[in-house]
């Protein structure tokens, strides 16, 4: 697929990302991180370690900026984990140390039933949501309109896992579909409110993780529970949305393409060619460089190979498949933009 | 050779016809069900359907009628869970359905376990399972546990965020010959290697076989850190556990 219809160097990073999210012509394929590219090495470099970089706006912004300044990505993503709004909802968090992500203690659920769901009045002023909003403002001020700043608001299915526990929530979905839908309806307010607040703070796009992964539920489940909600999010949140679902998702990509989401951040378990064929240019794809086996365990040559596979398939934005392992070597991450530039040079030379 | 028509329960016949594709698994399943009583087939059918109330009721009835607990477990519950595992591996069903089947299995085992325990009947094996230190994710581990229990293993679940010391303590306490570790995060995956090293340091490595699994874990990674085996999913975990303990596949 021919995506480069403008001369290289005529767009800045932000313009490039936004154009690719709209499937408009770009000067070169953008390198994008809809989830985290934070590493321990980057934390040390700018003195912004976990867990504080998840809770202190200045540290969050400083670490996030390295995705652009050190790695050369076209976007900046300040939300490194998936716990910020769950923390504000009252979930218990294990904050961990520099070498591990914070995680919701899902074995200690805060809700048992639909009537338990309460959106706290301080949802947007809680330390862990406010941190994101403040970090976005800092980044917008620092980078102006040069780099795409992407926020993140969790979808109701993921919030269901966090608040009810994974197993109780999945069993509820089988035992009582009506109640499950009622839970999702209530939880969607969190997605919308936090999303709108980030837009007001200055994001260019929002990642919307909603982990209805093929490793846990069927494609039919996605259609039954989430497609309509995702259509609603695409209508109510007035920036490009990047849906993020891990695992094998080819069986639900057709439904995803019907939602109006600008892009789908897809996993390396899915074939780039086949995924592009399903999407039929209705939704951009972002991804899908493998994390554990390639970025974490192998070298730049293997990274380059996967970047080229995606570019050859016409994937609109290139990046890791998900939040990268915190011990990933920087040379592997830097290889992503290098490989994208080389691919475009090689293609230009052929033409 | 047993034929599918030897199975009296229509639901079980349909399940085999529709979902079991591999010839050896098909043959084994037909063989199992063809020699089981209609009551056992009904228990298996209810379990496959995720109907815990019916499994509970039928299990109690079977035991009241004098059918041995071991037979109810092997030909009702475990046989049913065998079909569930295959359907899950082949993506005919997903985690919510498996959770419902495991709940049904548990409902039946609530009657069976005390009887077997009182009679001193040994399980086919004992396994310690846990998610490694720093990792709070347990759905993968729990699916493995459900399938292991569904295959007749006794499993001691150490839960999440399990330190090497806790694993060692559990092995020393239970004398379990097999340990399974799970990790979902790339950041916690190395803790599997650290736990294996801790067993070496404690001079216990030869006492226990160690298997590992989890979304980011690969065979290569398992080999590098010195695990005895890697299972890519819950059904593979059961096969691996049987193989590491030298348990023959039941027919």
Coordinates of C-alpha atoms in Angstrom, one line a residue:
Chain A
X1 CA 0.0 0.0 0.0
X2 CA 1.4 3.4 -0.9
X3 CA 1.1 5.7 2.2
X4 CA 3.9 8.2 1.3
X5 CA 2.4 10.8 -0.9
X6 CA 4.2 13.8 0.5
X7 CA 7.9 14.5 0.4
X8 CA 9.8 13.3 3.4
X9 CA 10.5 16.1 6.0
X10 CA 7.5 18.2 5.1
X11 CA 5.5 17.2 8.2
X12 CA 6.4 17.4 11.9
X13 CA 5.8 14.5 14.2
X14 CA 2.4 15.7 15.4
X15 CA 1.1 16.3 11.9
X16 CA 2.4 12.9 10.8
X17 CA 0.7 11.0 13.6
X18 CA -2.6 12.8 13.2
X19 CA -2.6 12.3 9.5
X20 CA -1.9 8.6 9.8
X21 CA -4.7 8.2 12.4
X22 CA -7.0 9.8 9.8
X23 CA -5.5 7.6 7.0
X24 CA -4.4 10.7 5.2
X25 CA -1.2 11.1 3.2
X26 CA 2.0 11.3 5.3
X27 CA 5.6 12.2 4.4
X28 CA 6.8 9.0 6.1
X29 CA 5.1 6.4 8.4
X30 CA 5.0 7.7 11.9
X31 CA 6.5 5.8 14.8
X32 CA 4.0 5.8 17.6
X33 CA 3.7 4.5 21.2
X34 CA 0.0 4.3 22.2
X35 CA 1.2 2.5 25.4
X36 CA 4.4 2.9 27.4
X37 CA 8.0 3.0 26.1
X38 CA 9.4 3.8 29.5
X39 CA 12.5 1.7 30.5
X40 CA 14.6 1.6 33.6
X41 CA 17.5 3.0 31.5
X42 CA 15.4 6.0 30.5
X43 CA 14.2 6.5 34.1
X44 CA 17.9 6.7 35.2
X45 CA 18.7 9.0 32.3
X46 CA 16.2 11.7 33.4
X47 CA 16.0 10.7 37.1
X48 CA 12.3 9.9 36.9
X49 CA 12.0 6.4 38.3
X50 CA 8.9 4.2 38.9
X51 CA 6.8 4.3 41.0
X52 CA 7.0 8.1 41.4
X53 CA 6.9 8.7 37.7
X54 CA 3.4 7.3 37.8
X55 CA 2.3 9.7 40.6
X56 CA 4.2 12.9 40.2
X57 CA 3.3 15.1 37.2
X58 CA 6.8 16.5 36.6
X59 CA 8.4 13.1 36.7
X60 CA 5.7 11.6 34.5
X61 CA 6.2 14.3 31.9
X62 CA 10.0 14.1 32.1
X63 CA 10.0 10.3 31.6
X64 CA 7.3 10.4 28.9
X65 CA 9.3 13.0 26.9
X66 CA 12.2 10.6 26.4
X67 CA 10.0 8.6 24.0
X68 CA 10.5 11.5 21.6
X69 CA 13.8 13.1 22.7
X70 CA 15.8 9.9 23.2
X71 CA 14.1 7.3 21.1
X72 CA 12.9 9.4 18.3
X73 CA 9.2 8.4 18.3
X74 CA 6.7 10.8 16.8
X75 CA 4.4 10.6 19.8
X76 CA 4.6 11.0 23.6
X77 CA 2.6 8.9 25.9
X78 CA 2.7 9.9 29.6
X79 CA 0.5 7.2 31.0
X80 CA 2.8 4.2 31.6
X81 CA 0.4 1.9 33.3
X82 CA -3.3 1.0 33.3
X83 CA -4.0 1.8 36.9
X84 CA -4.6 5.6 37.2
X85 CA -8.4 5.8 37.1
X86 CA -8.8 2.5 38.9
X87 CA -6.7 4.0 41.8
X88 CA -9.1 7.0 41.7
X89 CA -12.1 4.6 41.8
X90 CA -10.7 3.1 45.0
X91 CA -8.9 0.0 43.8
X92 CA -5.9 -1.1 45.9
X93 CA -2.6 -0.7 44.0
X94 CA 0.7 -2.5 44.4
X95 CA 3.0 0.3 43.4
X96 CA 6.2 -1.8 43.1
X97 CA 9.6 -0.4 42.5
X98 CA 11.6 1.0 39.6
X99 CA 11.8 -2.3 37.8
X100 CA 8.2 -3.2 37.8
X101 CA 4.8 -1.7 36.8
X102 CA 2.2 -0.8 39.4
X103 CA -0.7 -3.3 39.3
X104 CA -4.2 -3.3 40.6
X105 CA -4.8 -5.8 43.4
X106 CA -7.6 -7.6 41.5
X107 CA -7.8 -10.2 44.2
X108 CA -9.3 -7.5 46.4
X109 CA -12.2 -6.3 44.3
X110 CA -14.0 -3.1 45.3
X111 CA -17.4 -4.0 43.7
X112 CA -19.5 -7.1 43.8
X113 CA -22.6 -5.9 42.1
X114 CA -23.9 -3.3 39.7
X115 CA -25.3 -1.2 42.5
X116 CA -21.9 -1.0 44.2
X117 CA -20.5 1.0 41.3
X118 CA -20.0 4.6 42.5
X119 CA -18.0 7.1 40.6
X120 CA -16.3 9.2 43.3
X121 CA -16.6 13.0 43.1
X122 CA -12.8 13.3 43.1
X123 CA -12.4 11.1 40.0
X124 CA -10.5 13.9 38.2
X125 CA -8.8 15.5 41.2
X126 CA -7.5 12.3 42.8
X127 CA -3.7 12.3 42.8
X128 CA -3.4 9.6 40.2
X129 CA -5.7 11.1 37.6
X130 CA -4.7 14.6 38.3
X131 CA -1.1 13.6 37.8
X132 CA -1.9 12.5 34.2
X133 CA -3.8 15.8 33.5
X134 CA -0.9 17.9 34.9
X135 CA 1.7 15.9 33.0
X136 CA -0.2 16.5 29.7
X137 CA -0.3 20.2 30.3
X138 CA 3.5 20.2 31.0
X139 CA 4.2 18.3 27.8
X140 CA 1.9 20.4 25.7
X141 CA 3.7 23.5 27.0
X142 CA 7.1 22.0 26.3
X143 CA 6.5 20.5 22.9
X144 CA 3.9 22.9 21.5
X145 CA 2.4 21.5 18.3
X146 CA 5.6 19.6 17.3
X147 CA 4.9 16.2 18.8
X148 CA 1.7 14.2 19.1
X149 CA 0.7 13.8 22.8
X150 CA -1.4 10.8 23.4
X151 CA -3.4 10.3 26.5
X152 CA -5.1 7.1 27.8
X153 CA -8.5 6.4 29.2
X154 CA -9.4 2.9 30.2
X155 CA -12.5 1.2 28.7
X156 CA -15.3 -0.2 30.9
X157 CA -14.4 -3.9 30.3
X158 CA -10.9 -3.4 31.7
X159 CA -12.3 -1.3 34.6
X160 CA -14.6 -4.3 35.2
X161 CA -11.6 -6.6 35.6
X162 CA -10.0 -4.1 38.0
X163 CA -13.0 -3.4 40.1
X164 CA -14.7 -6.8 40.2
X165 CA -11.7 -9.1 39.7
X166 CA -11.1 -10.9 36.4
X167 CA -12.8 -14.2 37.2
X168 CA -15.9 -12.8 38.9
X169 CA -16.4 -10.3 36.1
X170 CA -16.0 -13.0 33.4
X171 CA -18.4 -15.3 35.2
X172 CA -20.9 -12.5 35.6
X173 CA -20.7 -11.9 31.8
X174 CA -21.7 -15.5 31.3
X175 CA -24.3 -15.8 34.1
X176 CA -26.0 -12.5 33.8
X177 CA -25.4 -10.6 30.5
X178 CA -28.0 -7.9 31.5
X179 CA -26.2 -7.1 34.7
X180 CA -22.9 -7.1 32.9
X181 CA -24.2 -4.6 30.4
X182 CA -25.5 -2.5 33.3
X183 CA -22.0 -2.5 34.9
X184 CA -20.4 -1.4 31.6
X185 CA -23.0 1.3 31.2
X186 CA -22.1 2.7 34.7
X187 CA -18.3 2.3 34.2
X188 CA -18.3 4.0 30.9
X189 CA -18.8 7.4 32.7
X190 CA -15.2 7.0 33.9
X191 CA -13.9 6.4 30.4
X192 CA -15.7 9.5 29.1
X193 CA -15.0 11.8 32.0
X194 CA -11.3 11.0 32.1
X195 CA -11.0 11.1 28.4
X196 CA -12.7 14.5 28.1
X197 CA -10.5 15.9 30.9
X198 CA -7.3 14.8 29.0
X199 CA -8.6 16.4 25.9
X200 CA -9.1 19.6 27.8
X201 CA -5.6 19.3 29.1
X202 CA -4.3 19.1 25.6
X203 CA -3.9 15.6 24.2
X204 CA -4.1 15.1 20.4
X205 CA -5.4 11.5 20.7
X206 CA -6.4 9.0 23.3
X207 CA -5.5 5.3 23.7
X208 CA -8.5 3.4 24.9
X209 CA -7.4 0.0 26.3
X210 CA -10.3 -2.4 26.8
X211 CA -8.9 -5.8 27.2
X212 CA -11.5 -8.0 25.6
X213 CA -8.6 -10.1 24.4
X214 CA -8.9 -13.3 22.3
X215 CA -6.9 -15.0 25.1
X216 CA -9.9 -14.5 27.4
X217 CA -13.1 -14.0 25.4
X218 CA -14.5 -14.6 22.0
X219 CA -15.0 -12.2 19.1
X220 CA -18.7 -12.6 19.5
X221 CA -18.3 -11.3 23.1
X222 CA -16.7 -8.2 21.8
X223 CA -19.7 -7.6 19.5
X224 CA -22.2 -8.3 22.2
X225 CA -20.7 -6.2 25.0
X226 CA -18.4 -3.6 23.6
X227 CA -19.0 -2.7 19.9
X228 CA -21.8 -0.3 20.7
X229 CA -20.0 1.2 23.6
X230 CA -16.9 1.8 21.5
X231 CA -19.1 3.4 18.8
X232 CA -20.4 5.7 21.5
X233 CA -16.8 6.6 22.7
X234 CA -15.8 7.4 19.2
X235 CA -18.7 9.8 19.0
X236 CA -18.4 11.4 22.4
X237 CA -14.6 11.9 22.6
X238 CA -13.7 14.4 20.0
X239 CA -10.1 13.3 19.3
X240 CA -8.8 10.3 17.4
X241 CA -9.2 7.2 19.5
X242 CA -6.7 4.3 19.4
X243 CA -8.4 1.1 20.7
X244 CA -5.9 -1.2 22.4
X245 CA -6.6 -4.9 22.9
X246 CA -3.8 -7.5 23.5
X247 CA -3.7 -11.0 22.1
X248 CA -5.1 -12.6 19.0
X249 CA -7.9 -10.3 17.8
X250 CA -8.3 -11.0 14.1
X251 CA -11.8 -12.6 14.9
X252 CA -13.0 -9.2 16.2
X253 CA -11.2 -6.8 13.9
X254 CA -14.3 -6.6 11.6
X255 CA -16.4 -5.4 14.5
X256 CA -13.6 -3.0 15.6
X257 CA -13.5 -1.5 12.1
X258 CA -17.3 -0.8 12.5
X259 CA -16.8 1.4 15.6
X260 CA -15.4 4.6 14.2
X261 CA -12.2 4.2 16.2
X262 CA -9.4 6.0 14.4
X263 CA -6.9 3.2 15.0
X264 CA -6.4 -0.2 16.5
X265 CA -3.2 -1.0 18.4
X266 CA -2.7 -4.6 17.6
X267 CA -0.6 -7.4 18.9
X268 CA 2.1 -9.5 17.2
X269 CA -0.1 -12.5 17.5
X270 CA -1.9 -11.1 14.4
X271 CA -0.5 -11.1 10.9
X272 CA 0.0 -7.6 9.5
X273 CA -1.2 -8.5 6.0
X274 CA -4.3 -10.3 7.2
X275 CA -5.1 -7.5 9.7
X276 CA -4.8 -4.8 7.0
X277 CA -7.1 -6.9 4.8
X278 CA -9.8 -7.1 7.5
X279 CA -9.6 -3.4 8.3
X280 CA -10.0 -2.4 4.7
X281 CA -8.8 1.2 5.4
X282 CA -11.7 1.8 7.8
X283 CA -9.4 1.9 10.9
X284 CA -5.6 2.5 11.0
X285 CA -3.4 -0.1 12.5
X286 CA -0.7 0.7 15.0
X287 CA 1.9 -1.9 16.0
X288 CA 2.9 -4.7 16.1
X289 CA 6.6 -5.2 17.1
X290 CA 6.8 -8.2 19.4
X291 CA 7.8 -7.3 23.0
X292 CA 9.0 -10.4 24.9
X293 CA 10.6 -12.3 22.0
X294 CA 11.9 -9.5 19.9
X295 CA 12.3 -6.1 21.6
X296 CA 13.2 -7.7 25.0
X297 CA 15.2 -10.7 23.9
X298 CA 16.6 -10.2 20.4
X299 CA 18.7 -7.6 18.6
X300 CA 18.1 -4.6 16.2
X301 CA 18.2 -6.9 13.2
X302 CA 15.1 -8.8 14.3
X303 CA 13.4 -5.6 15.3
X304 CA 14.1 -4.2 11.8
X305 CA 12.6 -7.3 10.2
X306 CA 9.3 -6.8 12.0
X307 CA 9.2 -3.1 11.2
X308 CA 9.6 -3.9 7.5
X309 CA 6.9 -6.6 7.7
X310 CA 4.5 -4.0 9.0
X311 CA 5.5 -1.3 6.5
X312 CA 5.3 -3.8 3.6
X313 CA 1.8 -4.6 4.7
X314 CA 0.8 -0.9 4.8
X315 CA 0.4 -0.6 8.5
X316 CA -0.2 3.1 9.1
X317 CA 1.7 3.7 12.4
X318 CA 4.6 1.6 13.6
X319 CA 5.4 0.8 17.3
X320 CA 5.7 -1.9 19.9
X321 CA 2.7 -4.1 20.4
X322 CA 2.1 -3.0 24.0
X323 CA 3.9 -1.4 26.9
X324 CA 7.5 -2.5 26.5
X325 CA 9.4 -4.5 29.0
X326 CA 11.1 -2.1 31.4
X327 CA 14.5 -3.7 30.8
X328 CA 14.3 -3.4 27.0
X329 CA 17.6 -2.2 25.4
X330 CA 17.4 1.3 24.0
X331 CA 19.2 0.3 20.8
X332 CA 16.3 -2.0 20.0
X333 CA 13.8 0.8 20.5
X334 CA 15.9 3.3 18.5
X335 CA 16.0 0.8 15.7
X336 CA 12.2 1.2 15.1
X337 CA 12.5 4.8 13.8
X338 CA 15.8 4.0 12.1
X339 CA 14.2 1.1 10.3
X340 CA 11.2 3.2 9.3
X341 CA 13.4 5.9 7.8
X342 CA 15.6 3.4 6.0
X343 CA 12.5 1.6 4.5
X344 CA 11.3 4.9 3.1
X345 CA 14.7 5.8 1.7
X346 CA 15.0 2.4 0.1
X347 CA 11.5 2.8 -1.4
X348 CA 12.3 6.3 -2.6
X349 CA 15.5 5.0 -4.3
X350 CA 13.5 2.2 -6.1
X351 CA 11.1 4.8 -7.4
Chain B
X1 CA -12.7 -50.9 19.1
X2 CA -15.3 -48.6 20.8
X3 CA -17.7 -46.7 18.5
X4 CA -19.4 -43.4 19.1
X5 CA -22.7 -45.2 19.0
X6 CA -21.7 -47.1 22.1
X7 CA -22.2 -43.8 24.0
X8 CA -25.7 -43.5 25.2
X9 CA -25.8 -39.8 26.0
X10 CA -26.7 -37.8 22.9
X11 CA -25.2 -34.5 24.2
X12 CA -21.8 -36.2 24.7
X13 CA -22.0 -37.8 21.3
X14 CA -22.7 -34.4 19.7
X15 CA -19.8 -32.8 21.6
X16 CA -17.4 -35.4 20.4
X17 CA -18.7 -35.2 16.8
X18 CA -18.5 -31.4 16.8
X19 CA -15.5 -30.5 18.8
X20 CA -12.9 -33.3 19.0
X21 CA -10.9 -33.3 15.8
X22 CA -7.7 -35.1 16.6
X23 CA -8.0 -38.8 15.9
X24 CA -6.1 -40.0 19.0
X25 CA -8.1 -37.7 21.3
X26 CA -11.4 -38.7 19.6
X27 CA -10.5 -42.4 20.0
X28 CA -9.5 -41.9 23.7
X29 CA -12.7 -39.9 24.5
X30 CA -15.0 -42.4 22.8
X31 CA -13.3 -45.2 24.6
X32 CA -13.8 -43.5 28.0
X33 CA -17.4 -42.7 27.5
X34 CA -18.4 -45.9 25.8
X35 CA -17.6 -47.8 29.0
X36 CA -19.1 -45.3 31.4
X37 CA -22.6 -45.6 32.9
X38 CA -25.3 -43.3 31.6
X39 CA -25.3 -41.6 35.0
X40 CA -21.6 -40.7 34.6
X41 CA -22.3 -39.4 31.1
X42 CA -25.0 -37.2 32.4
X43 CA -22.6 -35.7 35.0
X44 CA -20.1 -35.1 32.3
X45 CA -22.7 -33.5 30.1
X46 CA -23.9 -31.1 32.8
X47 CA -20.2 -30.2 33.6
X48 CA -19.5 -29.4 29.9
X49 CA -22.7 -27.3 30.0
X50 CA -21.3 -25.4 33.0
X51 CA -24.4 -26.3 35.1
X52 CA -23.1 -26.6 38.6
X53 CA -26.4 -27.2 40.2
X54 CA -27.1 -30.2 38.1
X55 CA -23.6 -31.6 38.5
X56 CA -24.0 -31.2 42.3
X57 CA -27.3 -33.0 42.2
X58 CA -26.3 -35.8 40.0
X59 CA -23.0 -36.4 41.9
X60 CA -24.9 -36.7 45.1
X61 CA -27.5 -39.0 43.5
X62 CA -24.7 -41.3 42.0
X63 CA -23.0 -41.6 45.4
X64 CA -26.3 -42.2 47.2
X65 CA -26.9 -45.0 44.6
X66 CA -23.7 -46.6 45.6
X67 CA -21.5 -45.7 42.7
X68 CA -17.9 -45.4 43.9
X69 CA -16.5 -41.9 44.3
X70 CA -13.5 -42.7 42.2
X71 CA -15.7 -43.8 39.3
X72 CA -17.8 -40.6 39.6
X73 CA -14.6 -38.5 39.5
X74 CA -12.9 -40.4 36.6
X75 CA -15.9 -41.1 34.4
X76 CA -18.1 -38.1 35.2
X77 CA -16.1 -35.1 36.2
X78 CA -12.6 -35.7 34.8
X79 CA -14.0 -37.2 31.5
X80 CA -16.2 -34.1 31.1
X81 CA -13.4 -31.7 31.9
X82 CA -11.3 -33.5 29.2
X83 CA -13.7 -32.3 26.6
X84 CA -13.8 -28.8 28.1
X85 CA -10.0 -28.6 27.8
X86 CA -10.0 -29.6 24.2
X87 CA -12.8 -27.1 23.3
X88 CA -10.8 -24.4 25.1
X89 CA -7.6 -25.2 23.3
X90 CA -9.3 -25.2 20.0
X91 CA -11.0 -21.8 20.7
X92 CA -14.5 -23.3 20.6
X93 CA -15.0 -21.9 24.1
X94 CA -13.2 -19.1 26.0
X95 CA -12.4 -18.4 29.6
X96 CA -15.9 -17.5 30.9
X97 CA -17.2 -20.9 29.8
X98 CA -14.2 -22.7 31.3
X99 CA -14.7 -20.8 34.5
X100 CA -18.3 -22.1 34.6
X101 CA -17.2 -25.6 33.9
X102 CA -14.6 -25.4 36.6
X103 CA -17.3 -24.2 39.0
X104 CA -19.4 -27.2 38.1
X105 CA -16.4 -29.5 38.6
X106 CA -15.9 -28.0 42.1
X107 CA -19.5 -28.5 42.9
X108 CA -19.1 -32.2 42.2
X109 CA -15.7 -32.5 43.9
X110 CA -17.2 -31.1 47.1
X111 CA -18.8 -34.5 47.5
X112 CA -16.0 -36.6 46.1
X113 CA -12.9 -35.2 47.9
X114 CA -13.9 -36.0 51.5
X115 CA -14.7 -39.6 50.5
X116 CA -11.4 -40.1 48.6
X117 CA -9.5 -38.5 51.4
X118 CA -11.1 -40.6 54.1
X119 CA -10.4 -43.7 52.0
X120 CA -6.7 -42.7 51.7
X121 CA -6.9 -42.8 47.9
X122 CA -3.9 -41.0 46.4
X123 CA -4.4 -38.4 43.6
X124 CA -2.5 -38.9 40.4
X125 CA -0.1 -36.2 41.5
X126 CA 0.4 -33.2 43.7
X127 CA 1.4 -29.9 42.3
X128 CA 2.4 -26.5 43.9
X129 CA 1.3 -23.6 41.7
X130 CA 1.9 -19.9 42.1
X131 CA 2.4 -16.6 40.2
X132 CA 5.9 -15.3 40.8
X133 CA 7.1 -12.4 43.0
X134 CA 5.9 -8.9 41.8
X135 CA 3.1 -10.3 39.6
X136 CA -0.5 -10.0 40.7
X137 CA -2.0 -11.7 37.6
X138 CA -3.5 -15.1 38.1
X139 CA -6.1 -15.9 35.4
X140 CA -3.6 -18.1 33.5
X141 CA -2.4 -19.8 36.6
X142 CA -5.9 -20.4 37.7
X143 CA -6.9 -21.9 34.4
X144 CA -4.0 -24.3 34.7
X145 CA -5.1 -25.2 38.2
X146 CA -8.7 -25.8 37.0
X147 CA -7.4 -28.1 34.3
X148 CA -5.0 -29.9 36.6
X149 CA -7.7 -30.5 39.2
X150 CA -10.0 -31.5 36.3
X151 CA -7.4 -34.1 35.4
X152 CA -7.2 -35.5 39.0
X153 CA -4.2 -33.7 40.4
X154 CA -4.2 -32.2 43.9
X155 CA -3.1 -28.6 43.6
X156 CA -1.8 -26.3 46.3
X157 CA -2.4 -22.8 45.1
X158 CA 0.1 -20.3 46.6
X159 CA -1.7 -17.4 44.8
X160 CA 0.0 -14.3 43.4
X161 CA 3.2 -12.4 44.2
X162 CA 4.9 -15.6 45.5
X163 CA 8.5 -15.2 46.7
X164 CA 11.1 -17.9 46.2
X165 CA 11.0 -18.6 49.9
X166 CA 7.3 -19.3 49.8
X167 CA 7.7 -21.7 46.9
X168 CA 10.5 -23.5 48.8
X169 CA 8.5 -23.6 52.0
X170 CA 5.5 -25.1 50.2
X171 CA 7.6 -27.8 48.5
X172 CA 9.2 -28.7 51.8
X173 CA 5.9 -28.8 53.6
X174 CA 3.9 -30.8 51.1
X175 CA 6.7 -32.9 49.5
X176 CA 5.0 -32.1 46.2
X177 CA 7.2 -33.5 43.4
X178 CA 6.1 -30.8 40.9
X179 CA 6.0 -27.0 41.0
X180 CA 4.4 -24.7 38.4
X181 CA 5.2 -21.0 38.1
X182 CA 3.4 -18.4 36.1
X183 CA 4.1 -14.8 35.1
X184 CA 2.2 -12.4 32.9
X185 CA 4.7 -9.5 32.9
X186 CA 8.0 -9.3 31.2
X187 CA 9.3 -7.5 34.3
X188 CA 8.5 -10.5 36.5
X189 CA 9.4 -13.3 34.2
X190 CA 13.1 -13.2 35.4
X191 CA 11.7 -14.1 38.9
X192 CA 11.1 -17.6 37.6
X193 CA 14.8 -18.0 37.1
X194 CA 15.5 -16.5 40.5
X195 CA 13.1 -19.0 42.1
X196 CA 14.9 -21.9 40.3
X197 CA 18.2 -20.5 41.6
X198 CA 16.8 -20.4 45.1
X199 CA 15.9 -24.1 44.9
X200 CA 19.5 -24.8 43.8
X201 CA 20.9 -22.8 46.7
X202 CA 18.6 -24.6 49.1
X203 CA 19.8 -27.9 47.7
X204 CA 16.3 -28.8 46.8
X205 CA 16.4 -28.6 43.0
X206 CA 16.6 -32.4 42.5
X207 CA 13.6 -32.9 44.8
X208 CA 11.1 -31.1 42.5
X209 CA 10.4 -30.8 38.8
X210 CA 9.7 -27.2 37.8
X211 CA 7.4 -26.1 35.0
X212 CA 6.8 -22.6 33.8
X213 CA 4.2 -20.7 31.7
X214 CA 2.6 -17.4 31.1
X215 CA 1.9 -15.1 28.2
X216 CA 5.4 -13.7 27.6
X217 CA 7.2 -17.0 28.5
X218 CA 8.7 -19.1 25.7
X219 CA 10.3 -22.6 25.5
X220 CA 13.6 -20.8 24.9
X221 CA 13.2 -18.7 28.0
X222 CA 12.2 -21.8 30.1
X223 CA 15.3 -23.7 28.8
X224 CA 17.6 -20.7 29.5
X225 CA 16.5 -20.4 33.1
X226 CA 16.7 -24.2 33.8
X227 CA 13.1 -25.1 34.0
X228 CA 12.1 -28.8 33.4
X229 CA 9.3 -27.9 31.1
X230 CA 7.2 -25.1 29.5
X231 CA 3.4 -25.2 28.9
X232 CA 2.0 -22.8 26.4
X233 CA -1.6 -23.2 27.7
X234 CA -3.7 -24.8 30.4
X235 CA -4.1 -28.1 28.5
X236 CA -0.4 -28.2 27.7
X237 CA 0.3 -27.7 31.4
X238 CA -1.7 -30.8 32.2
X239 CA 0.1 -32.9 29.6
X240 CA 3.4 -31.5 30.9
X241 CA 2.6 -32.3 34.5
X242 CA 1.7 -35.9 33.5
X243 CA 4.8 -36.3 31.5
X244 CA 7.1 -34.8 34.3
X245 CA 5.5 -37.1 36.8
X246 CA 5.4 -40.1 34.5
X247 CA 1.6 -40.4 34.7
X248 CA 0.1 -42.4 31.9
X249 CA -2.7 -40.8 29.9
X250 CA -5.9 -42.3 31.1
X251 CA -8.0 -44.1 28.5

